[in-house]
Amino acid sequence: MTDFRMTINGEPAAADASFDVVNPASTEVVAQAPDCGDDQLEAAMSGAAEAWCAWRLDEDARRQALRDAAEALESSAEELTPVLIAEQGKPVPEAMEEFTSGAAWLRYFADIELPGTPGAREPDDIYVEVVRRSLGVVAAITPWNFPVVLAMWKIAPALRAGNTVVLKPSPLTPLTTLAIGALLREVFPAGVLNVVTGQEPLGQRMTTHPIPQKISFTGSTPVGKHVASAAAAALKRVTLELGGNDPALVLEDADPAQVADELFTGAFYNNGQTCFAVKRVYAHTAIHDQLVEALTERARAARVGDGLLADTEFGPVTGAAQHKRVTGLVAEAVHAGATATAGGKPLDGLGYYYPPTILTNAAHGMRVVDEEQFGPVLPIISWTDLDEAVTLANDSEYGLTASVWSAEVERALAVADSLECGQVAVNSHGLGVRPDLPFGGWKASGIGVENGLLGVHEYTQPQVRVAP
Ligand code: NAD
């Protein structure tokens, strides 16, 4: 029986109140999750603060604990995959990948070196050294699209640097995170990793709580702005990984048949519910029709169904609100002159199913182009002038990732130089999303980065040590 209690100061914790968790494949309630009470949040915060005193001191113990956590996460993958599917909807291979990828992140940060500036005596005999200190308690808040991986993106560097963590998943997908908290009670000393769940205002209570020194938030841009305000009020450190409306520019020399498959995966993996998914395609008129045809064929062949079934490629959209939003955005675009060459309306029957949808004749001014759709719909915009296409690609409040597709890598890299985003890939999408490379957004896509050495630095304070 999976343990869906919170983890507070190393102990399992049920709550006085609870809330429903709904399976998007059936729309049925699959379980109740605890709604964290005020006293319980206090206990988690003060337990984390107390645990920090010892945890910050022993680097070797921290490295070993992260390796043990990776081991535990991997060995629980088979047991927890159905839990993840029941709350999030994704198919089995993608659910399994969250565990293997989460373990890779833990191992990467277990092994990373955190060099300071080595201590040295200067010619005038002053000793100077720069070290990195952990900050204290980190409030970590995650969204519902990748509950496991995105939690590990925070836990691994925060703990490696010597901080302790209070983690809160989205109330749409709390179960897997609760189960992982239970699993890791055996791995981390009490208080090092706390997992609390609840509906709002739990996130607000965490970000305005006096104990955390740092807030690490992944979620939407509107909520990110509230988090930034809360952090500013108390001058807390903050990392914000927010929304994206990521463009893919396909140049006239790209081979549509070759790029269509990878573009399709870049757009529709996890039903398009990926912050860095391709969300708008700008296709040169010379290859536009062929590209549309290839993408349409791929979309029509997609197998949509319950994530638990063996041949499912795309599960349901996660939650009623997202399903309604995608349905509305597509209907509105079609009304304004776009054409759905594949998909275009929700599937009949129970469950929040929406088929992969390709929209042609899409244009700026349609919300599905201007906003982050975060669902299985891909608008395609044709162009003839490259400068105009680049201007349109940058015409967004967001700037998370982008990609450029061309037969000539050098030419594509030159185009990439003009794009306003945190990562840009050539002839691929998302290739740079790895534990060792900084990931973060430009403009309204965020502040700061996760991953790599720069990501760990965001959980530290540089400290200068000098002595005569
Ligand atoms: P959301 O902003 O609605 O919620 C994110 C988290 O914040 C949840 O845990 C939620 O309960 C909590 N929250 C809600 N109100 C809060 C408040 N006032 N204070 C503190 N916490 C609060 O986002 P979502 O719908 O869960 O996730 C989808 C969004 O996340 C998309 O915009 C997507 O692009 C973004 N995202 C970004 C990245 C990235 O790395 N840039 C990765 C994944 C998802």
Short mmCIF file of C-alpha atoms and ligand atoms in Angstrom, two decimals:
data_model
loop_
_atom_site.label_atom_id
_atom_site.label_comp_id
_atom_site.label_asym_id
_atom_site.label_seq_id
_atom_site.Cartn_x
_atom_site.Cartn_y
_atom_site.Cartn_z
CA MET A 1 0.00 0.00 0.00
CA THR A 2 1.60 3.30 -1.08
CA ASP A 3 2.18 5.83 1.68
CA PHE A 4 0.39 9.08 0.79
CA ARG A 5 1.16 10.85 4.05
CA MET A 6 3.34 13.95 4.23
CA THR A 7 6.92 13.78 5.44
CA ILE A 8 7.60 16.24 8.23
CA ASN A 9 10.84 16.17 10.17
CA GLY A 10 11.45 12.57 9.15
CA GLU A 11 8.03 11.34 10.27
CA PRO A 12 4.89 10.41 8.34
CA ALA A 13 2.16 13.01 8.85
CA ALA A 14 -1.54 12.71 8.04
CA ALA A 15 -3.63 15.91 8.13
CA ASP A 16 -6.98 16.84 9.64
CA ALA A 17 -8.28 17.77 6.21
CA SER A 18 -7.74 16.27 2.78
CA PHE A 19 -8.54 16.96 -0.87
CA ASP A 20 -9.42 14.83 -3.89
CA VAL A 21 -6.94 13.73 -6.53
CA VAL A 22 -8.61 13.02 -9.88
CA ASN A 23 -7.48 10.58 -12.57
CA PRO A 24 -7.59 12.53 -15.86
CA ALA A 25 -8.17 9.29 -17.80
CA SER A 26 -11.44 8.50 -16.00
CA THR A 27 -12.27 11.79 -14.20
CA GLU A 28 -12.71 9.65 -11.07
CA VAL A 29 -11.22 10.41 -7.66
CA VAL A 30 -8.25 8.06 -7.17
CA ALA A 31 -7.14 9.11 -3.71
CA GLN A 32 -7.22 11.79 -1.05
CA ALA A 33 -4.14 13.83 -0.28
CA PRO A 34 -3.45 15.58 3.02
CA ASP A 35 -4.16 19.31 3.26
CA CYS A 36 -1.26 20.57 5.36
CA GLY A 37 -2.35 22.39 8.53
CA ASP A 38 -0.68 25.52 9.93
CA ASP A 39 1.00 23.60 12.76
CA GLN A 40 2.29 21.03 10.29
CA LEU A 41 3.85 23.67 8.07
CA GLU A 42 5.47 25.18 11.17
CA ALA A 43 6.86 21.76 12.10
CA ALA A 44 8.22 21.20 8.60
CA MET A 45 9.90 24.62 8.49
CA SER A 46 11.41 24.43 11.96
CA GLY A 47 12.46 20.78 11.42
CA ALA A 48 14.22 21.82 8.21
CA ALA A 49 15.94 24.74 9.98
CA GLU A 50 17.17 22.49 12.77
CA ALA A 51 18.37 19.79 10.38
CA TRP A 52 20.38 22.37 8.41
CA CYS A 53 22.81 22.87 11.35
CA ALA A 54 24.34 19.40 10.90
CA TRP A 55 23.49 18.72 7.25
CA ARG A 56 25.48 21.72 6.01
CA LEU A 57 28.69 20.43 7.59
CA ASP A 58 29.36 17.04 6.01
CA GLU A 59 29.83 17.18 2.26
CA ASP A 60 30.69 13.49 1.89
CA ALA A 61 27.53 12.46 3.72
CA ARG A 62 25.47 14.66 1.42
CA ARG A 63 27.03 13.16 -1.70
CA GLN A 64 26.38 9.64 -0.41
CA ALA A 65 22.77 10.43 0.55
CA LEU A 66 22.07 11.76 -2.95
CA ARG A 67 23.50 8.57 -4.47
CA ASP A 68 21.33 6.49 -2.13
CA ALA A 69 18.31 8.60 -3.06
CA ALA A 70 19.00 7.93 -6.77
CA GLU A 71 19.13 4.22 -6.05
CA ALA A 72 15.86 4.34 -4.08
CA LEU A 73 14.11 6.39 -6.76
CA GLU A 74 15.15 4.03 -9.51
CA SER A 75 14.15 0.92 -7.63
CA SER A 76 10.72 2.38 -6.86
CA ALA A 77 10.02 3.26 -10.51
CA GLU A 78 7.96 0.19 -11.29
CA GLU A 79 5.85 0.51 -8.15
CA LEU A 80 5.26 4.25 -8.49
CA THR A 81 4.74 4.52 -12.24
CA PRO A 82 1.02 3.59 -11.98
CA VAL A 83 0.60 6.23 -9.27
CA LEU A 84 2.13 8.89 -11.50
CA ILE A 85 -0.05 7.81 -14.43
CA ALA A 86 -3.18 7.82 -12.26
CA GLU A 87 -2.71 11.47 -11.30
CA GLN A 88 -0.90 12.92 -14.34
CA GLY A 89 -2.04 10.75 -17.26
CA LYS A 90 1.24 10.21 -19.14
CA PRO A 91 2.00 6.83 -20.78
CA VAL A 92 4.21 4.20 -19.14
CA PRO A 93 7.54 4.89 -20.93
CA GLU A 94 7.31 8.61 -20.16
CA ALA A 95 6.34 7.93 -16.55
CA MET A 96 9.29 5.52 -16.15
CA GLU A 97 11.57 8.13 -17.69
CA GLU A 98 10.72 10.58 -14.91
CA PHE A 99 12.27 8.18 -12.40
CA THR A 100 15.40 7.35 -14.42
CA SER A 101 15.92 10.98 -15.31
CA GLY A 102 15.32 12.06 -11.69
CA ALA A 103 17.95 9.54 -10.57
CA ALA A 104 20.41 10.88 -13.16
CA TRP A 105 19.93 14.38 -11.75
CA LEU A 106 20.59 13.15 -8.19
CA ARG A 107 23.77 11.37 -9.31
CA TYR A 108 25.02 14.32 -11.33
CA PHE A 109 24.74 16.63 -8.32
CA ALA A 110 26.19 14.02 -5.96
CA ASP A 111 29.35 14.02 -8.09
CA ILE A 112 29.61 17.70 -8.99
CA GLU A 113 32.57 19.64 -7.59
CA LEU A 114 31.77 23.04 -6.13
CA PRO A 115 35.00 24.93 -6.49
CA GLY A 116 35.47 28.20 -4.64
CA THR A 117 38.50 30.41 -5.25
CA PRO A 118 41.31 28.54 -3.52
CA GLY A 119 42.75 30.25 -0.47
CA ALA A 120 46.08 32.02 -1.04
CA ARG A 121 48.40 34.48 0.65
CA GLU A 122 48.81 37.64 -1.35
CA PRO A 123 52.19 39.41 -1.72
CA ASP A 124 51.29 41.78 1.14
CA ASP A 125 50.63 38.71 3.26
CA ILE A 126 46.84 38.88 3.38
CA TYR A 127 45.11 35.51 3.18
CA VAL A 128 42.12 35.57 0.79
CA GLU A 129 39.61 32.86 0.03
CA VAL A 130 36.10 32.76 -1.51
CA VAL A 131 33.83 29.92 -0.45
CA ARG A 132 30.20 29.07 -1.15
CA ARG A 133 27.89 28.71 1.85
CA SER A 134 24.51 27.05 1.84
CA LEU A 135 21.61 29.40 2.55
CA GLY A 136 19.44 27.43 4.99
CA VAL A 137 15.91 26.21 4.28
CA VAL A 138 14.66 26.18 0.69
CA ALA A 139 10.92 26.33 -0.08
CA ALA A 140 10.54 24.31 -3.30
CA ILE A 141 7.29 24.48 -5.28
CA THR A 142 6.62 22.35 -8.37
CA PRO A 143 3.95 22.12 -11.11
CA TRP A 144 1.94 19.11 -12.34
CA ASN A 145 3.54 18.36 -15.72
CA PHE A 146 6.69 16.55 -14.51
CA PRO A 147 6.13 15.99 -10.78
CA VAL A 148 9.15 13.73 -10.24
CA VAL A 149 11.83 15.23 -12.47
CA LEU A 150 11.13 18.83 -11.55
CA ALA A 151 11.25 18.00 -7.83
CA MET A 152 14.67 16.39 -8.36
CA TRP A 153 15.88 19.48 -10.29
CA LYS A 154 15.41 21.33 -6.99
CA ILE A 155 16.19 18.74 -4.33
CA ALA A 156 19.48 17.55 -5.85
CA PRO A 157 21.34 20.88 -6.12
CA ALA A 158 19.75 22.38 -3.00
CA LEU A 159 20.72 19.44 -0.79
CA ARG A 160 24.12 19.02 -2.44
CA ALA A 161 24.98 22.62 -1.58
CA GLY A 162 24.05 21.96 2.06
CA ASN A 163 20.53 23.38 2.31
CA THR A 164 17.47 21.58 3.63
CA VAL A 165 14.15 21.54 1.75
CA VAL A 166 10.42 21.84 2.26
CA LEU A 167 8.87 20.61 -0.99
CA LYS A 168 5.30 21.18 -2.18
CA PRO A 169 3.95 19.56 -5.36
CA SER A 170 0.93 20.77 -7.32
CA PRO A 171 -2.40 19.77 -5.71
CA LEU A 172 -3.31 18.21 -9.09
CA THR A 173 -0.45 15.69 -8.77
CA PRO A 174 0.58 15.30 -5.12
CA LEU A 175 0.63 11.51 -4.82
CA THR A 176 3.94 10.51 -6.41
CA THR A 177 5.77 13.26 -4.54
CA LEU A 178 4.22 12.11 -1.24
CA ALA A 179 5.32 8.55 -2.00
CA ILE A 180 8.85 9.69 -2.84
CA GLY A 181 8.97 11.63 0.44
CA ALA A 182 8.03 8.42 2.26
CA LEU A 183 10.69 6.46 0.37
CA LEU A 184 13.42 8.96 1.19
CA ARG A 185 12.64 9.05 4.92
CA GLU A 186 15.08 6.12 5.09
CA VAL A 187 17.74 8.01 3.13
CA PHE A 188 17.97 11.54 4.53
CA PRO A 189 18.34 12.53 8.19
CA ALA A 190 15.11 13.82 9.77
CA GLY A 191 14.16 17.30 8.59
CA VAL A 192 16.48 17.39 5.55
CA LEU A 193 13.66 16.73 3.05
CA ASN A 194 10.10 17.55 4.05
CA VAL A 195 7.13 17.02 1.72
CA VAL A 196 3.89 18.89 2.35
CA THR A 197 0.74 18.94 0.22
CA GLY A 198 -2.33 21.10 0.07
CA GLN A 199 -4.39 23.48 -1.94
CA GLU A 200 -3.80 27.20 -2.00
CA PRO A 201 -2.95 29.15 0.09
CA LEU A 202 -0.31 26.57 1.08
CA GLY A 203 2.15 27.88 -1.56
CA GLN A 204 1.59 31.44 -0.36
CA ARG A 205 2.09 30.36 3.25
CA MET A 206 5.42 28.84 2.25
CA THR A 207 6.67 31.84 0.29
CA THR A 208 5.71 34.31 3.04
CA HIS A 209 7.01 32.12 5.87
CA PRO A 210 9.97 33.71 7.69
CA ILE A 211 12.16 30.59 7.80
CA PRO A 212 13.00 29.82 4.14
CA GLN A 213 15.97 31.81 2.88
CA LYS A 214 15.31 30.81 -0.68
CA ILE A 215 12.28 30.04 -2.84
CA SER A 216 12.71 27.79 -5.82
CA PHE A 217 9.55 27.92 -7.91
CA THR A 218 8.54 26.22 -11.14
CA GLY A 219 5.13 27.08 -12.55
CA SER A 220 3.21 29.65 -14.53
CA THR A 221 4.27 33.25 -15.10
CA PRO A 222 1.21 34.80 -13.36
CA VAL A 223 1.83 32.78 -10.18
CA GLY A 224 5.58 33.40 -10.53
CA LYS A 225 4.89 37.12 -10.26
CA HIS A 226 3.11 36.56 -6.91
CA VAL A 227 6.04 34.47 -5.72
CA ALA A 228 8.48 37.20 -6.78
CA SER A 229 6.49 39.77 -4.77
CA ALA A 230 6.46 37.55 -1.70
CA ALA A 231 10.20 37.00 -2.03
CA ALA A 232 10.86 40.72 -2.52
CA ALA A 233 8.94 41.64 0.62
CA ALA A 234 11.37 39.65 2.76
CA LEU A 235 14.40 39.88 0.43
CA LYS A 236 14.49 36.12 -0.01
CA ARG A 237 16.57 34.63 -2.79
CA VAL A 238 14.37 33.32 -5.59
CA THR A 239 14.67 31.20 -8.70
CA LEU A 240 11.67 31.30 -11.02
CA GLU A 241 11.24 28.76 -13.83
CA LEU A 242 8.12 29.97 -15.59
CA GLY A 243 6.12 29.64 -18.77
CA GLY A 244 7.30 29.51 -22.36
CA ASN A 245 5.92 30.03 -25.85
CA ASP A 246 8.81 28.43 -27.65
CA PRO A 247 9.20 29.07 -31.39
CA ALA A 248 10.72 26.71 -33.96
CA LEU A 249 12.00 28.41 -37.12
CA VAL A 250 12.16 26.12 -40.14
CA LEU A 251 14.28 27.59 -42.94
CA GLU A 252 13.66 26.94 -46.64
CA ASP A 253 16.63 24.56 -46.95
CA ALA A 254 15.40 22.18 -44.22
CA ASP A 255 14.08 18.79 -45.36
CA PRO A 256 10.46 18.70 -44.13
CA ALA A 257 10.29 14.92 -44.13
CA GLN A 258 13.41 14.78 -41.98
CA VAL A 259 12.50 17.46 -39.45
CA ALA A 260 8.80 16.62 -39.05
CA ASP A 261 9.29 13.70 -36.68
CA GLU A 262 11.55 15.53 -34.29
CA LEU A 263 9.43 18.67 -34.43
CA PHE A 264 6.38 16.58 -33.66
CA THR A 265 8.05 15.02 -30.61
CA GLY A 266 9.35 18.44 -29.52
CA ALA A 267 5.81 19.80 -29.65
CA PHE A 268 3.72 16.90 -28.38
CA TYR A 269 5.84 15.01 -25.83
CA ASN A 270 3.79 14.86 -22.61
CA ASN A 271 0.84 16.19 -24.65
CA GLY A 272 2.60 19.51 -25.18
CA GLN A 273 2.52 20.06 -21.43
CA THR A 274 6.22 20.78 -21.27
CA CYS A 275 7.57 24.23 -20.47
CA PHE A 276 10.05 24.05 -23.35
CA ALA A 277 7.78 22.27 -25.87
CA VAL A 278 7.69 23.70 -29.39
CA LYS A 279 4.61 25.92 -29.15
CA ARG A 280 4.74 27.79 -32.49
CA VAL A 281 6.27 26.73 -35.81
CA TYR A 282 7.40 29.34 -38.34
CA ALA A 283 7.77 27.52 -41.66
CA HIS A 284 9.20 29.09 -44.82
CA THR A 285 6.59 29.07 -47.62
CA ALA A 286 8.87 26.88 -49.77
CA ILE A 287 8.58 23.93 -47.36
CA HIS A 288 5.38 24.89 -45.51
CA ASP A 289 2.95 22.58 -47.33
CA GLN A 290 5.21 19.55 -47.17
CA LEU A 291 5.91 20.15 -43.49
CA VAL A 292 2.21 20.51 -42.70
CA GLU A 293 1.50 17.30 -44.59
CA ALA A 294 4.17 15.34 -42.70
CA LEU A 295 3.09 16.72 -39.30
CA THR A 296 -0.58 16.08 -40.09
CA GLU A 297 0.11 12.49 -41.07
CA ARG A 298 2.07 11.93 -37.86
CA ALA A 299 -0.66 13.56 -35.73
CA ARG A 300 -3.45 11.52 -37.33
CA ALA A 301 -1.54 8.30 -36.62
CA ALA A 302 -1.09 9.14 -32.91
CA ARG A 303 -2.49 6.60 -30.46
CA VAL A 304 -4.38 8.49 -27.74
CA GLY A 305 -5.66 6.56 -24.74
CA ASP A 306 -5.27 5.61 -21.10
CA GLY A 307 -1.61 5.98 -20.12
CA LEU A 308 -1.67 2.55 -18.51
CA LEU A 309 -2.38 0.76 -21.81
CA ALA A 310 0.64 -0.68 -23.58
CA ASP A 311 0.26 0.99 -26.97
CA THR A 312 -0.74 4.47 -25.76
CA GLU A 313 1.45 7.31 -27.06
CA PHE A 314 -0.56 10.19 -25.61
CA GLY A 315 -2.61 10.04 -22.44
CA PRO A 316 -5.28 12.51 -21.37
CA VAL A 317 -4.54 16.17 -20.77
CA THR A 318 -3.87 16.67 -17.06
CA GLY A 319 -7.02 18.13 -15.56
CA ALA A 320 -10.35 19.66 -16.50
CA ALA A 321 -9.06 23.25 -16.58
CA GLN A 322 -6.29 22.51 -19.07
CA HIS A 323 -8.65 20.44 -21.24
CA LYS A 324 -11.15 23.28 -21.33
CA ARG A 325 -8.42 25.80 -22.12
CA VAL A 326 -7.04 23.82 -25.08
CA THR A 327 -10.56 23.21 -26.42
CA GLY A 328 -11.31 26.94 -26.23
CA LEU A 329 -8.02 28.07 -27.79
CA VAL A 330 -8.44 25.78 -30.81
CA ALA A 331 -12.12 26.68 -31.31
CA GLU A 332 -11.28 30.37 -31.14
CA ALA A 333 -8.41 30.03 -33.66
CA VAL A 334 -10.57 28.06 -36.11
CA HIS A 335 -13.28 30.69 -35.77
CA ALA A 336 -10.64 33.32 -36.64
CA GLY A 337 -9.58 31.50 -39.82
CA ALA A 338 -7.14 28.77 -38.79
CA THR A 339 -7.60 25.21 -40.12
CA ALA A 340 -7.16 22.05 -38.06
CA THR A 341 -5.56 19.55 -40.45
CA ALA A 342 -5.43 16.96 -37.64
CA GLY A 343 -7.44 16.83 -34.42
CA GLY A 344 -9.32 20.03 -33.65
CA LYS A 345 -11.78 18.95 -30.99
CA PRO A 346 -11.86 16.85 -27.82
CA LEU A 347 -12.43 13.11 -28.10
CA ASP A 348 -15.89 11.90 -27.13
CA GLY A 349 -16.38 9.95 -23.94
CA LEU A 350 -14.97 10.02 -20.45
CA GLY A 351 -11.54 11.41 -19.68
CA TYR A 352 -9.75 14.63 -20.59
CA TYR A 353 -8.62 13.42 -24.00
CA TYR A 354 -7.60 15.80 -26.76
CA PRO A 355 -5.90 14.52 -29.93
CA PRO A 356 -2.67 16.05 -31.28
CA THR A 357 -3.86 19.02 -33.31
CA ILE A 358 -2.10 20.80 -36.18
CA LEU A 359 -3.36 24.30 -36.95
CA THR A 360 -2.47 25.97 -40.25
CA ASN A 361 -3.23 29.56 -41.28
CA ALA A 362 -2.35 30.50 -37.74
CA ALA A 363 -1.26 34.06 -37.05
CA HIS A 364 -0.25 36.45 -34.30
CA GLY A 365 -3.37 37.93 -32.75
CA MET A 366 -4.79 34.43 -32.15
CA ARG A 367 -4.44 33.47 -28.48
CA VAL A 368 -3.13 30.01 -29.44
CA VAL A 369 -0.13 31.79 -30.98
CA ASP A 370 0.27 34.68 -28.55
CA GLU A 371 -0.18 32.71 -25.31
CA GLU A 372 1.32 29.54 -23.88
CA GLN A 373 -1.19 26.85 -24.91
CA PHE A 374 0.47 24.12 -22.80
CA GLY A 375 -1.44 21.35 -24.55
CA PRO A 376 -1.52 19.13 -27.67
CA VAL A 377 -1.98 21.82 -30.31
CA LEU A 378 0.65 23.22 -32.65
CA PRO A 379 0.01 26.39 -34.69
CA ILE A 380 2.00 26.79 -37.92
CA ILE A 381 2.75 30.21 -39.37
CA SER A 382 4.27 30.64 -42.83
CA TRP A 383 6.89 33.26 -43.73
CA THR A 384 9.05 34.47 -46.63
CA ASP A 385 11.32 37.03 -45.01
CA LEU A 386 13.74 35.70 -42.39
CA ASP A 387 14.09 38.99 -40.51
CA GLU A 388 10.32 39.15 -40.16
CA ALA A 389 10.20 35.55 -38.98
CA VAL A 390 12.82 36.29 -36.31
CA THR A 391 10.89 39.39 -35.24
CA LEU A 392 7.71 37.29 -34.91
CA ALA A 393 9.56 34.56 -32.98
CA ASN A 394 10.77 37.20 -30.51
CA ASP A 395 7.34 38.87 -30.37
CA SER A 396 6.37 37.21 -27.10
CA GLU A 397 6.49 38.04 -23.42
CA TYR A 398 8.25 34.68 -23.00
CA GLY A 399 11.81 33.60 -23.79
CA LEU A 400 12.41 30.07 -22.56
CA THR A 401 13.78 27.99 -25.46
CA ALA A 402 13.74 28.04 -29.27
CA SER A 403 14.99 25.98 -32.18
CA VAL A 404 16.21 26.67 -35.73
CA TRP A 405 16.04 24.02 -38.46
CA SER A 406 18.23 24.19 -41.57
CA ALA A 407 20.49 22.08 -43.80
CA GLU A 408 23.34 24.42 -42.81
CA VAL A 409 24.21 24.33 -39.13
CA GLU A 410 26.35 27.50 -39.30
CA ARG A 411 23.52 29.44 -40.89
CA ALA A 412 21.07 28.17 -38.27
CA LEU A 413 23.47 29.15 -35.49
CA ALA A 414 23.69 32.66 -36.93
CA VAL A 415 19.87 32.91 -36.86
CA ALA A 416 19.91 31.53 -33.32
CA ASP A 417 22.06 34.51 -32.26
CA SER A 418 19.04 36.78 -32.72
CA LEU A 419 16.61 34.79 -30.60
CA GLU A 420 15.70 36.01 -27.12
CA CYS A 421 15.62 32.86 -25.01
CA GLY A 422 17.55 30.88 -22.40
CA GLN A 423 18.37 27.93 -24.67
CA VAL A 424 18.36 27.61 -28.44
CA ALA A 425 18.92 24.37 -30.33
CA VAL A 426 19.75 23.68 -33.96
CA ASN A 427 17.99 20.84 -35.80
CA SER A 428 16.67 19.50 -32.51
CA HIS A 429 14.52 20.76 -29.68
CA GLY A 430 15.36 20.39 -26.00
CA LEU A 431 18.79 18.90 -26.69
CA GLY A 432 20.33 21.23 -24.11
CA VAL A 433 18.02 20.15 -21.27
CA ARG A 434 20.60 18.25 -19.24
CA PRO A 435 21.76 18.28 -15.64
CA ASP A 436 25.06 19.98 -16.54
CA LEU A 437 23.70 22.88 -18.62
CA PRO A 438 21.98 25.94 -17.16
CA PHE A 439 18.26 26.05 -17.90
CA GLY A 440 16.31 29.24 -17.40
CA GLY A 441 14.18 31.82 -19.06
CA TRP A 442 14.66 35.25 -20.59
CA LYS A 443 11.93 37.92 -20.20
CA ALA A 444 8.77 36.60 -18.45
CA SER A 445 10.02 32.99 -18.59
CA GLY A 446 11.88 33.36 -15.35
CA ILE A 447 14.67 34.63 -13.19
CA GLY A 448 17.84 32.65 -12.56
CA VAL A 449 18.64 29.14 -13.75
CA GLU A 450 18.47 25.53 -12.67
CA ASN A 451 21.02 22.82 -13.45
CA GLY A 452 24.78 22.85 -13.85
CA LEU A 453 27.21 24.66 -11.60
CA LEU A 454 25.31 27.92 -12.11
CA GLY A 455 22.19 26.16 -10.85
CA VAL A 456 23.93 25.03 -7.64
CA HIS A 457 25.31 28.52 -7.12
CA GLU A 458 21.73 29.77 -6.82
CA TYR A 459 21.48 27.77 -3.60
CA THR A 460 24.61 29.36 -2.14
CA GLN A 461 25.98 32.62 -0.81
CA PRO A 462 29.57 33.49 -1.78
CA GLN A 463 31.56 34.24 1.36
CA VAL A 464 34.92 35.98 1.33
CA ARG A 465 37.36 34.90 4.05
CA VAL A 466 40.31 37.18 4.68
CA ALA A 467 42.95 37.21 7.40
CA PRO A 468 46.15 39.17 7.91
P1 NAD B 1 0.94 27.09 -11.48
O1 NAD B 1 1.71 28.36 -11.51
O2 NAD B 1 -0.52 27.14 -11.50
O3 NAD B 1 1.34 26.26 -10.17
C1 NAD B 1 2.66 25.91 -9.88
C2 NAD B 1 2.79 25.62 -8.40
O4 NAD B 1 2.56 26.82 -7.65
C3 NAD B 1 1.78 24.61 -7.86
O5 NAD B 1 2.41 23.80 -6.90
C4 NAD B 1 0.73 25.51 -7.22
O6 NAD B 1 -0.02 24.86 -6.22
C5 NAD B 1 1.60 26.60 -6.63
N1 NAD B 1 0.95 27.88 -6.37
C6 NAD B 1 -0.24 28.34 -6.86
N2 NAD B 1 -0.46 29.60 -6.39
C7 NAD B 1 0.60 29.93 -5.62
C8 NAD B 1 0.98 31.11 -4.90
N3 NAD B 1 0.21 32.21 -4.88
N4 NAD B 1 2.16 31.12 -4.23
C9 NAD B 1 2.96 30.04 -4.26
N5 NAD B 1 2.67 28.89 -4.93
C10 NAD B 1 1.50 28.84 -5.60
O7 NAD B 1 1.53 26.22 -12.68
P2 NAD B 1 1.04 24.79 -13.18
O8 NAD B 1 -0.25 24.99 -13.89
O9 NAD B 1 1.12 23.81 -12.08
O10 NAD B 1 2.20 24.41 -14.22
C11 NAD B 1 2.20 24.81 -15.54
C12 NAD B 1 3.11 26.00 -15.74
O11 NAD B 1 4.41 25.70 -15.28
C13 NAD B 1 3.27 26.35 -17.21
O12 NAD B 1 3.22 27.75 -17.38
C14 NAD B 1 4.67 25.84 -17.53
O13 NAD B 1 5.30 26.48 -18.60
C15 NAD B 1 5.38 26.09 -16.25
N6 NAD B 1 6.59 25.26 -16.15
C16 NAD B 1 7.81 25.86 -16.26
C17 NAD B 1 8.98 25.10 -16.23
C18 NAD B 1 10.33 25.73 -16.36
O14 NAD B 1 11.32 25.09 -16.01
N7 NAD B 1 10.44 26.95 -16.86
C19 NAD B 1 8.88 23.71 -16.08
C20 NAD B 1 7.62 23.13 -15.98
C21 NAD B 1 6.48 23.92 -16.01
#
